[in-house]
Amino acid sequence: MGAVGVAFHPLAVGRCSQVETSGAGIFLNQVGYLPAGAKQATVRLADASQRGFVVRSVANHTVVFNGELGPASADAASGDQTSVADFSSLRAPGRYQIGIAGLTSDPIKIAPDVYASALRLTMRGFYGQRCGCAVDLGDGYAHPACHGDGDFHASSGKSGPLPNHGGWHDAGDYGRYVVNSGISTGTLLWAWELYPSALRGLSLAIPESGGKLPDYLAEIRWNLEWMLQMQDTDGGVWHKQTSERFCAFIMPQDDRLTSYVIGTGSAPYKSTGATADLASVMAVAARCYGAYDAAFAQRCLAAARQAWSWAIANPDVQFENPSGVSTGGYGDRQLSDEPAWASAELWRTTGEAQYEKAFLAGLAASGETLTISTPGWGDVNSMACWTYALSERKGNSAVKSRIREATAAAAATLVEHSRQNGYGNTMELRDYVWGSNSVAGNQSFLLLIAYHFHPDNAAREAALNNLHYLVGRNCLGVSWVTQLGVRPFEHPHHRPSAADGIAEPWPGLLSGGPNAHGGDAIADKLPKQPPMRMWIDDQRAYSMNEIAINWNAPLVFLLAAANS
Ligand SMILES: [Zn+2]
């Protein structure tokens, strides 16, 4: 179990300093801030009469900024009495520390490229999750090829081997799940379309580096190729490829359990969610890869069309684990949003009327009120709407403007939440669920789309506030990204990190974060505290400290925005 929290000494820049997590302290983004961006730290003080603070240069201790704390207030999410130290007008690049009432903060870096290495680190996290090839991230984080060809499980409607490999291990386990691959890969490809300046030149040092694809697209292709292999000849897509149960905490090459292609157990065997998500992602891929590899883009588009037709013909095939299978389910009972996303993406890619008609019909059927909610693997309705509104194609201008308005309204609510939260994040108390850090990430996704529609700086700053929260401006003073910041967490529920014999975990991975509801033996034993405090740096606490590709993806999206 790792120590988390904050030590307030100018020299305490080592990892995982010993600390108290509820005493006085200064909490801020441990990576740093952009020169022109808002800069706020959260301060907890024993003596609330202390109001003045200073910012000093690390190099020569000169005071470069004098400020007054904002009013102290009770923060419901953490149970803390907090004040904000706002030093936004300090814009000169450099390294600084805040001083107040005998406390000194962690060093604060201000630089235009302050998030460049974080973007690279978190995107390389996907390379670290690769299945079916040798992986070498450097510094000993490596493994030989794992998980060879699959076998059709009895639930798939077929039998015998399926020669396939590839994809990303989903999370702390070695399963591969099309639905979760869908939202993750879709989010990453959207970042490519929206933030090309941050991603085109990104160097990831992966096996494909130097080839015809930019590294970012090459890494994503590794997962797309696996997804394509999960499509049956009739266009339907099997839900997942995993062993029947989770393996022990061993390295992936040592996992000898059969890798099964798992279906729904009865005809049509493939699921609507997996098939529609594949259609969506392949339609986006057809746009992204066309300029570099026309043949691959055509393959993606053909797969998308075929999957869409299958999903429209089979609109309600839910997935539940068949008998004898206990790996992740990603089962979804609301299956109208997935085909809507596929229809909107295919229309955006091809301009063909049948796809637009299907999207608009689905929208009309969902009622008068168009609601934009935070996206997640089980709810892609917002992505369906956004891609329609983002499309360069003319479309229905009234629908497009309704989507933009609903997005602006949802963003305004999040901005208000950020103002009310003692640590600046955009979450409500009910958002501290399993994987809450991805709720923060996906709320930033929403805010950044709103900013794209209408460049209101409050939306962009609220999006960045979640980044600040994830990497240090939280009540525990922890960075929830492995090997990033002054006090990154140390013990993810992640098999390679546990089994590789290296003390530090694999780099660039986002913890699930605080979870007020428990869900594993360690979490369930924690004393009840305000929701932001319901987290522990313990490898066994999978409901609080697992990592997952769909949690890293919105973080990469956010970092791409921050770098553009
Ligand atoms: Zn593998």
PDB file of N, CA and C and ligand atoms in Angstrom, residues 131 146-147 169, ligand 1:
ATOM      1  N   CYS A 131      -1.358  -6.314 -27.136  1.00  0.00           N
ATOM      2  CA  CYS A 131      -1.424  -7.769 -27.073  1.00  0.00           C
ATOM      3  C   CYS A 131      -0.916  -8.320 -28.397  1.00  0.00           C
ATOM      4  N   CYS A 146       2.437 -12.053 -26.655  1.00  0.00           N
ATOM      5  CA  CYS A 146       1.507 -12.791 -25.788  1.00  0.00           C
ATOM      6  C   CYS A 146       0.254 -13.150 -26.578  1.00  0.00           C
ATOM      7  N   HIS A 147      -0.526 -14.065 -26.023  1.00  0.00           N
ATOM      8  CA  HIS A 147      -1.869 -14.353 -26.529  1.00  0.00           C
ATOM      9  C   HIS A 147      -1.926 -14.495 -28.052  1.00  0.00           C
ATOM     10  N   HIS A 169      -4.721  -4.911 -24.505  1.00  0.00           N
ATOM     11  CA  HIS A 169      -5.305  -5.444 -23.277  1.00  0.00           C
ATOM     12  C   HIS A 169      -6.202  -4.354 -22.696  1.00  0.00           C
TER      13      HIS A 169
HETATM   14 ZN    ZN B   1      -1.905 -10.380 -24.777  1.00  0.00          ZN
END
